[in-house]
Short mmCIF file of C-alpha atoms in Angstrom, two decimals:
data_model
loop_
_atom_site.label_atom_id
_atom_site.label_comp_id
_atom_site.label_asym_id
_atom_site.label_seq_id
_atom_site.Cartn_x
_atom_site.Cartn_y
_atom_site.Cartn_z
CA MET C 1 16.21 -13.82 44.77
CA LYS C 2 15.78 -10.40 46.43
CA GLY C 3 15.10 -10.52 50.15
CA PHE C 4 12.84 -7.75 51.45
CA GLY C 5 12.43 -6.50 54.99
CA ILE C 6 9.80 -4.15 56.40
CA ILE C 7 10.49 -1.57 59.11
CA GLY C 8 7.26 -0.70 60.92
CA LEU C 9 4.48 -3.28 61.01
CA GLY C 10 1.40 -1.08 61.24
CA THR C 11 -1.59 -0.58 58.95
CA ILE C 12 0.22 -0.54 55.59
CA ALA C 13 2.73 -3.33 56.34
CA LYS C 14 0.48 -6.17 55.14
CA THR C 15 0.09 -4.37 51.80
CA HIS C 16 3.89 -4.23 51.56
CA ALA C 17 4.38 -7.88 52.49
CA ASP C 18 1.68 -9.16 50.12
CA ALA C 19 3.07 -7.01 47.30
CA ILE C 20 6.57 -8.40 47.87
CA GLU C 21 5.35 -11.99 47.95
CA SER C 22 3.49 -11.50 44.66
CA LEU C 23 6.68 -10.66 42.75
CA HIS C 24 8.89 -13.11 40.89
CA ASP C 25 12.21 -13.80 42.63
CA CYS C 26 11.28 -11.65 45.64
CA GLN C 27 10.57 -12.75 49.19
CA PHE C 28 9.53 -11.13 52.46
CA VAL C 29 12.26 -12.32 54.85
CA ALA C 30 12.30 -9.99 57.88
CA GLY C 31 10.08 -7.60 59.80
CA PHE C 32 11.13 -5.05 62.41
CA ASN C 33 8.91 -3.61 65.11
CA LYS C 34 9.74 -2.22 68.55
CA SER C 35 7.46 -4.91 69.98
CA ILE C 36 8.88 -8.41 69.41
CA ASP C 37 5.45 -9.91 70.00
CA LYS C 38 3.99 -7.79 67.22
CA ALA C 39 6.96 -8.56 64.96
CA ASN C 40 6.64 -12.31 65.50
CA ALA C 41 2.86 -12.28 65.12
CA PHE C 42 3.08 -10.39 61.83
CA CYS C 43 5.90 -12.51 60.39
CA SER C 44 4.23 -15.78 61.39
CA SER C 45 1.78 -15.29 58.51
CA TYR C 46 4.65 -15.56 56.01
CA GLU C 47 6.59 -18.77 55.58
CA ASN C 48 10.12 -17.39 55.35
CA ALA C 49 9.90 -14.21 57.48
CA LYS C 50 11.61 -13.63 60.82
CA GLY C 51 10.60 -10.98 63.36
CA TYR C 52 13.04 -8.57 65.02
CA ASP C 53 12.84 -5.88 67.70
CA ASP C 54 16.55 -4.96 67.38
CA ILE C 55 17.14 -2.77 64.31
CA ASP C 56 20.85 -3.61 64.10
CA LYS C 57 20.21 -7.37 64.14
CA PHE C 58 17.43 -6.88 61.60
CA LEU C 59 19.78 -5.05 59.22
CA LYS C 60 22.44 -7.76 59.64
CA ASP C 61 20.05 -10.49 58.45
CA PRO C 62 22.09 -12.08 55.61
CA SER C 63 19.04 -12.64 53.43
CA LEU C 64 18.08 -8.94 53.44
CA ASP C 65 18.67 -6.84 50.29
CA ILE C 66 15.89 -4.22 50.22
CA VAL C 67 14.07 -2.52 53.09
CA THR C 68 10.67 -0.84 52.92
CA ILE C 69 10.01 1.80 55.58
CA ALA C 70 6.45 2.07 56.89
CA THR C 71 6.88 3.90 60.20
CA PRO C 72 5.30 7.30 61.09
CA SER C 73 6.45 9.91 58.57
CA GLY C 74 8.69 11.91 60.89
CA SER C 75 10.69 8.80 61.81
CA HIS C 76 11.58 7.82 58.25
CA LEU C 77 14.96 9.58 58.39
CA GLU C 78 16.24 7.62 61.39
CA TYR C 79 15.51 4.24 59.86
CA ALA C 80 16.45 5.24 56.33
CA LEU C 81 19.93 6.33 57.39
CA LYS C 82 20.48 3.13 59.39
CA ALA C 83 19.43 0.97 56.45
CA LEU C 84 21.45 2.92 53.89
CA LYS C 85 24.59 2.82 56.02
CA ALA C 86 24.09 -0.94 56.24
CA LYS C 87 24.20 -0.94 52.39
CA LYS C 88 20.52 -1.85 52.01
CA HIS C 89 18.37 -0.39 49.25
CA ILE C 90 15.31 1.39 50.64
CA ILE C 91 11.75 2.09 49.52
CA VAL C 92 10.00 4.65 51.73
CA GLU C 93 6.27 5.18 52.18
CA LYS C 94 4.96 8.66 51.44
CA PRO C 95 6.10 11.23 52.35
CA LEU C 96 9.80 10.47 51.93
CA GLU C 97 10.26 12.64 55.02
CA ILE C 98 8.45 15.66 56.45
CA THR C 99 10.90 18.40 55.34
CA SER C 100 13.06 18.96 52.29
CA GLU C 101 16.15 19.07 54.48
CA ARG C 102 15.42 15.64 55.92
CA CYS C 103 14.75 14.31 52.41
CA ASP C 104 18.14 15.66 51.33
CA LEU C 105 19.88 13.71 54.11
CA ILE C 106 18.34 10.49 52.80
CA ILE C 107 19.31 11.31 49.20
CA GLN C 108 22.89 12.17 50.21
CA CYS C 109 23.32 9.03 52.32
CA ALA C 110 22.09 6.81 49.48
CA ARG C 111 24.64 8.37 47.12
CA GLU C 112 27.47 8.00 49.63
CA ASN C 113 26.70 4.32 50.12
CA ASN C 114 25.98 3.59 46.44
CA VAL C 115 22.54 2.14 47.10
CA THR C 116 19.06 2.97 45.80
CA ALA C 117 16.55 5.12 47.70
CA ALA C 118 13.01 5.29 46.34
CA GLY C 119 9.62 6.63 47.37
CA ILE C 120 6.14 5.16 47.14
CA PHE C 121 3.59 7.00 45.01
CA GLN C 122 1.68 4.05 43.61
CA SER C 123 -0.88 6.18 41.75
CA ARG C 124 1.75 6.87 39.07
CA PHE C 125 1.46 3.24 38.00
CA PHE C 126 -2.27 3.42 37.24
CA SER C 127 -2.96 3.14 33.51
CA ALA C 128 -4.86 6.44 33.25
CA PRO C 129 -2.09 8.70 34.64
CA GLN C 130 0.45 6.79 32.51
CA LEU C 131 -1.61 7.49 29.39
CA VAL C 132 -2.10 11.17 30.25
CA LYS C 133 1.60 11.59 31.04
CA LYS C 134 2.54 10.19 27.62
CA ALA C 135 0.01 12.46 25.89
CA ILE C 136 1.32 15.57 27.71
CA ASP C 137 4.92 14.71 26.84
CA ASN C 138 3.90 14.25 23.19
CA GLY C 139 2.24 17.69 23.08
CA LYS C 140 -1.32 16.42 22.57
CA PHE C 141 -2.73 18.86 25.17
CA GLY C 142 -1.12 21.89 23.51
CA LYS C 143 -0.37 24.63 26.05
CA LEU C 144 -1.51 23.59 29.51
CA SER C 145 -3.88 26.16 31.03
CA ILE C 146 -5.47 24.82 34.24
CA CYS C 147 -4.17 21.80 36.18
CA ASP C 148 -5.96 20.84 39.41
CA ALA C 149 -5.79 18.22 42.15
CA GLN C 150 -8.67 17.47 44.52
CA VAL C 151 -8.44 15.21 47.57
CA LYS C 152 -11.74 15.66 49.39
CA TRP C 153 -11.54 12.78 51.81
CA PHE C 154 -12.95 11.96 55.23
CA ARG C 155 -11.17 10.88 58.38
CA SER C 156 -13.04 10.48 61.64
CA GLN C 157 -11.88 11.92 64.93
CA GLU C 158 -11.25 8.32 66.00
CA TYR C 159 -8.68 8.01 63.20
CA TYR C 160 -6.63 10.86 64.64
CA ASP C 161 -7.12 9.59 68.20
CA SER C 162 -5.99 6.06 67.28
CA ALA C 163 -2.26 6.90 67.49
CA GLN C 164 -0.45 9.68 69.34
CA TRP C 165 1.63 10.62 66.31
CA ARG C 166 -1.33 11.34 64.06
CA GLY C 167 -2.02 15.01 63.49
CA THR C 168 1.31 16.18 64.95
CA TRP C 169 3.90 18.33 63.19
CA ALA C 170 6.76 16.24 64.59
CA LEU C 171 5.68 12.85 63.22
CA ASP C 172 2.87 13.48 60.71
CA GLY C 173 4.58 16.55 59.27
CA GLY C 174 1.24 18.13 58.36
CA GLY C 175 -2.35 17.13 57.87
CA ALA C 176 -4.68 16.77 54.90
CA LEU C 177 -1.91 17.70 52.43
CA MET C 178 1.21 16.01 53.83
CA ASN C 179 -0.55 12.78 54.79
CA GLN C 180 -3.50 12.33 52.43
CA GLY C 181 -3.23 14.86 49.59
CA ILE C 182 0.40 14.15 48.81
CA HIS C 183 -0.49 11.35 46.35
CA ALA C 184 -2.45 13.75 44.15
CA ILE C 185 0.17 16.48 44.56
CA ASP C 186 2.88 14.10 43.37
CA LEU C 187 0.74 13.15 40.35
CA LEU C 188 0.12 16.80 39.51
CA LEU C 189 3.85 17.60 39.60
CA TRP C 190 4.74 14.47 37.62
CA LEU C 191 2.20 15.31 34.93
CA CYS C 192 2.54 19.10 34.72
CA GLY C 193 6.05 19.89 35.88
CA PRO C 194 7.41 22.11 38.66
CA VAL C 195 5.60 24.98 40.37
CA ASP C 196 7.04 28.51 40.36
CA GLU C 197 4.81 30.19 42.98
CA VAL C 198 2.04 29.25 45.41
CA SER C 199 -0.52 31.16 47.48
CA ALA C 200 -2.52 29.21 50.06
CA TYR C 201 -4.90 29.00 52.99
CA THR C 202 -5.17 26.22 55.57
CA ALA C 203 -7.71 25.60 58.32
CA LEU C 204 -8.78 23.17 61.03
CA ARG C 205 -12.49 22.74 60.47
CA SER C 206 -13.91 19.64 62.11
CA HIS C 207 -11.29 17.82 64.18
CA THR C 208 -9.98 18.47 67.67
CA ASN C 209 -6.73 17.78 69.52
CA ILE C 210 -4.57 17.84 66.40
CA GLU C 211 -1.89 20.39 65.54
CA VAL C 212 -2.22 20.33 61.76
CA GLU C 213 -4.72 21.32 59.06
CA ASP C 214 -7.68 19.23 58.02
CA THR C 215 -8.52 21.57 55.12
CA ALA C 216 -6.32 23.44 52.61
CA VAL C 217 -6.58 25.32 49.31
CA ALA C 218 -3.59 26.44 47.22
CA ILE C 219 -3.36 28.42 43.98
CA LEU C 220 -0.41 27.42 41.82
CA LYS C 221 1.59 29.06 39.06
CA PHE C 222 3.54 26.40 37.18
CA LYS C 223 6.92 27.15 35.60
CA ASN C 224 5.39 26.40 32.18
CA GLY C 225 2.87 29.22 32.71
CA ALA C 226 -0.17 27.07 33.56
CA LEU C 227 -2.24 27.86 36.63
CA GLY C 228 -3.79 25.39 39.03
CA VAL C 229 -5.53 24.67 42.31
CA ILE C 230 -4.93 22.07 45.01
CA GLU C 231 -7.82 21.27 47.34
CA GLY C 232 -7.25 18.91 50.24
CA THR C 233 -9.39 17.98 53.22
CA THR C 234 -10.17 15.17 55.64
CA SER C 235 -13.42 16.91 56.63
CA SER C 236 -15.53 15.95 53.62
CA TYR C 237 -17.97 13.20 54.60
CA PRO C 238 -18.25 10.55 53.21
CA GLY C 239 -15.22 11.25 51.01
CA PHE C 240 -14.78 11.62 47.24
CA LEU C 241 -12.36 9.90 44.88
CA LYS C 242 -9.00 11.58 44.34
CA LYS C 243 -9.30 13.69 41.18
CA ILE C 244 -6.81 15.22 38.73
CA ASP C 245 -7.93 17.60 35.96
CA ILE C 246 -5.57 18.57 33.13
CA CYS C 247 -6.79 21.24 30.69
CA GLY C 248 -4.94 22.54 27.65
CA SER C 249 -5.45 24.46 24.42
CA LEU C 250 -5.79 21.26 22.37
CA GLY C 251 -7.33 18.82 24.84
CA SER C 252 -8.34 17.94 28.38
CA ALA C 253 -8.39 14.93 30.69
CA SER C 254 -9.90 14.10 34.06
CA ILE C 255 -8.81 11.17 36.26
CA GLU C 256 -10.65 9.84 39.30
CA GLU C 257 -8.32 7.33 40.99
CA GLU C 258 -7.74 4.65 38.28
CA ASN C 259 -10.67 5.81 36.17
CA LEU C 260 -10.28 8.09 33.12
CA VAL C 261 -13.52 10.10 33.11
CA LYS C 262 -12.54 12.63 30.40
CA TYR C 263 -10.02 12.36 27.56
CA GLN C 264 -10.73 14.49 24.51
CA PHE C 265 -8.68 16.37 21.92
CA SER C 266 -9.38 18.80 19.07
CA ASN C 267 -7.48 16.47 16.70
CA GLU C 268 -8.90 13.28 18.24
CA THR C 269 -7.84 9.95 16.72
CA GLU C 270 -9.37 6.48 16.81
CA GLU C 271 -6.55 5.48 19.14
CA ASP C 272 -7.58 8.26 21.56
CA LYS C 273 -11.19 7.03 21.49
CA ASN C 274 -10.10 3.43 22.09
CA ASP C 275 -7.82 4.45 24.96
CA PHE C 276 -10.70 6.31 26.57
CA LYS C 277 -13.09 3.37 26.21
CA LYS C 278 -10.51 1.03 27.69
CA LEU C 279 -9.87 3.17 30.78
CA ASN C 280 -13.28 4.78 31.29
CA ASN C 281 -14.75 2.12 33.57
CA ILE C 282 -11.81 0.93 35.67
CA ALA C 283 -12.94 -0.60 38.96
CA TYR C 284 -11.91 1.37 42.02
CA SER C 285 -9.41 -0.76 43.99
CA GLU C 286 -7.50 1.58 46.29
CA GLY C 287 -8.41 2.78 49.77
CA GLY C 288 -8.41 6.46 50.65
CA ALA C 289 -11.62 8.42 50.27
CA GLY C 290 -13.31 7.33 53.48
CA SER C 291 -10.77 5.00 55.05
CA PRO C 292 -6.97 4.76 55.37
CA LYS C 293 -7.03 1.04 54.54
CA VAL C 294 -5.66 -0.02 51.16
CA SER C 295 -7.77 -2.75 49.60
CA SER C 296 -5.30 -3.90 46.92
CA PHE C 297 -1.54 -4.46 46.88
CA ASP C 298 -1.23 -4.47 43.07
CA SER C 299 0.00 -0.90 42.64
CA HIS C 300 2.50 -1.24 45.51
CA ALA C 301 3.79 -4.37 43.76
CA LYS C 302 4.42 -2.31 40.62
CA VAL C 303 6.42 0.23 42.63
CA PHE C 304 8.52 -2.52 44.21
CA GLU C 305 9.00 -4.31 40.89
CA ASP C 306 10.25 -1.09 39.28
CA VAL C 307 12.79 -0.62 42.09
CA VAL C 308 14.05 -4.21 41.76
CA ASN C 309 14.40 -3.74 37.99
CA ALA C 310 16.17 -0.40 38.53
CA ILE C 311 18.69 -2.06 40.85
CA ASN C 312 19.29 -4.91 38.39
CA GLU C 313 19.60 -2.49 35.46
CA ASN C 314 21.72 0.05 37.36
CA ARG C 315 19.26 2.91 36.71
CA GLU C 316 17.14 5.28 38.77
CA PRO C 317 13.66 3.99 39.70
CA LEU C 318 10.62 5.87 38.41
CA ILE C 319 10.09 7.36 41.87
CA SER C 320 13.63 8.07 43.05
CA ALA C 321 14.13 9.73 46.42
CA THR C 322 14.98 12.95 44.56
CA ASP C 323 11.65 12.75 42.74
CA ALA C 324 9.75 11.83 45.92
CA LYS C 325 11.10 14.98 47.59
CA LYS C 326 9.33 17.29 45.10
CA ALA C 327 5.86 16.92 46.64
CA VAL C 328 7.26 17.56 50.12
CA THR C 329 8.92 20.77 48.91
CA LEU C 330 5.67 22.05 47.39
CA ILE C 331 3.65 21.21 50.51
CA GLU C 332 6.23 23.04 52.64
CA ALA C 333 5.75 26.11 50.44
CA ILE C 334 1.95 25.83 50.78
CA TYR C 335 2.24 25.72 54.57
CA LYS C 336 4.61 28.69 54.55
CA SER C 337 2.25 30.71 52.34
CA ALA C 338 -0.70 29.97 54.63
CA ARG C 339 1.31 30.71 57.76
CA GLU C 340 2.74 34.01 56.47
CA SER C 341 -0.32 35.11 54.42
CA ARG C 342 1.68 35.77 51.26
CA PRO C 343 2.68 34.12 47.97
CA VAL C 344 5.79 31.92 48.19
CA LYS C 345 8.28 31.33 45.39
CA LEU C 346 9.79 27.87 45.01
#
């Protein structure tokens, strides 16, 4: 039995706890929050969970093996290092941290303490991206030409006003890209490989009293020679589904959240047609486009299950901390390009 704890009991914590409880031989055993009342109230909904407001006592809970971190982004490092030094495996909500340097400190500490550090990019576990990834790796798309990610979402002013950390560089680490668009950016990198150079613009279009962008556009040159565009905004009412387009010399695909809306090849097989039919009408289950609330814990459960299996099998999880850092590094380069009005090499 693997005992899980959660650090930070805000909006996403229930998704974490329900995902943990759904897994075989896993149990939510401890929750940490700076408010003991909030910790106790949250944990009271789960039979075997105990609330803590002392991080050291939380980490000394003898039933605790794995910790998920769901605090504001810019505080991930503090709690990650404490957990890793206590020899606990960690799974960190996106982004892993808000700078590459802070990500590196997490990665280094995990290595030094011989424990696993993983990130959460649950979209990788959807069937459509898994299928497209396999097809790319098998050469079915030929030479990739254009690879795009679109996250045209909506967040109200009330969303940013609901917590002091939202929309700040210190704790949010950025805006529409670092907080919302990062899921699509991770998918794009996972599918198409690393980026060589980026040129970008960012803007604040419709929100007030925030330090970061609510709109961004970046032009990418991938190391494999493909070009691409990232569009991210929280100023697009009422919000559109996250979209990934992959175009190549032999085929193209388009994914909207879980749904495969295009999947066609010049040498198309019956298997390709059947795969498309199977994944062409997937019900939309995740939150995002118009609300930060996640409506299903299934994809989080798959992330957690992979980490548990990786620990048991002594291998890296699909989304290792090193892998989770890649999207942060690209977003940093986009911000630098926009700030300095020039292309930036990675």
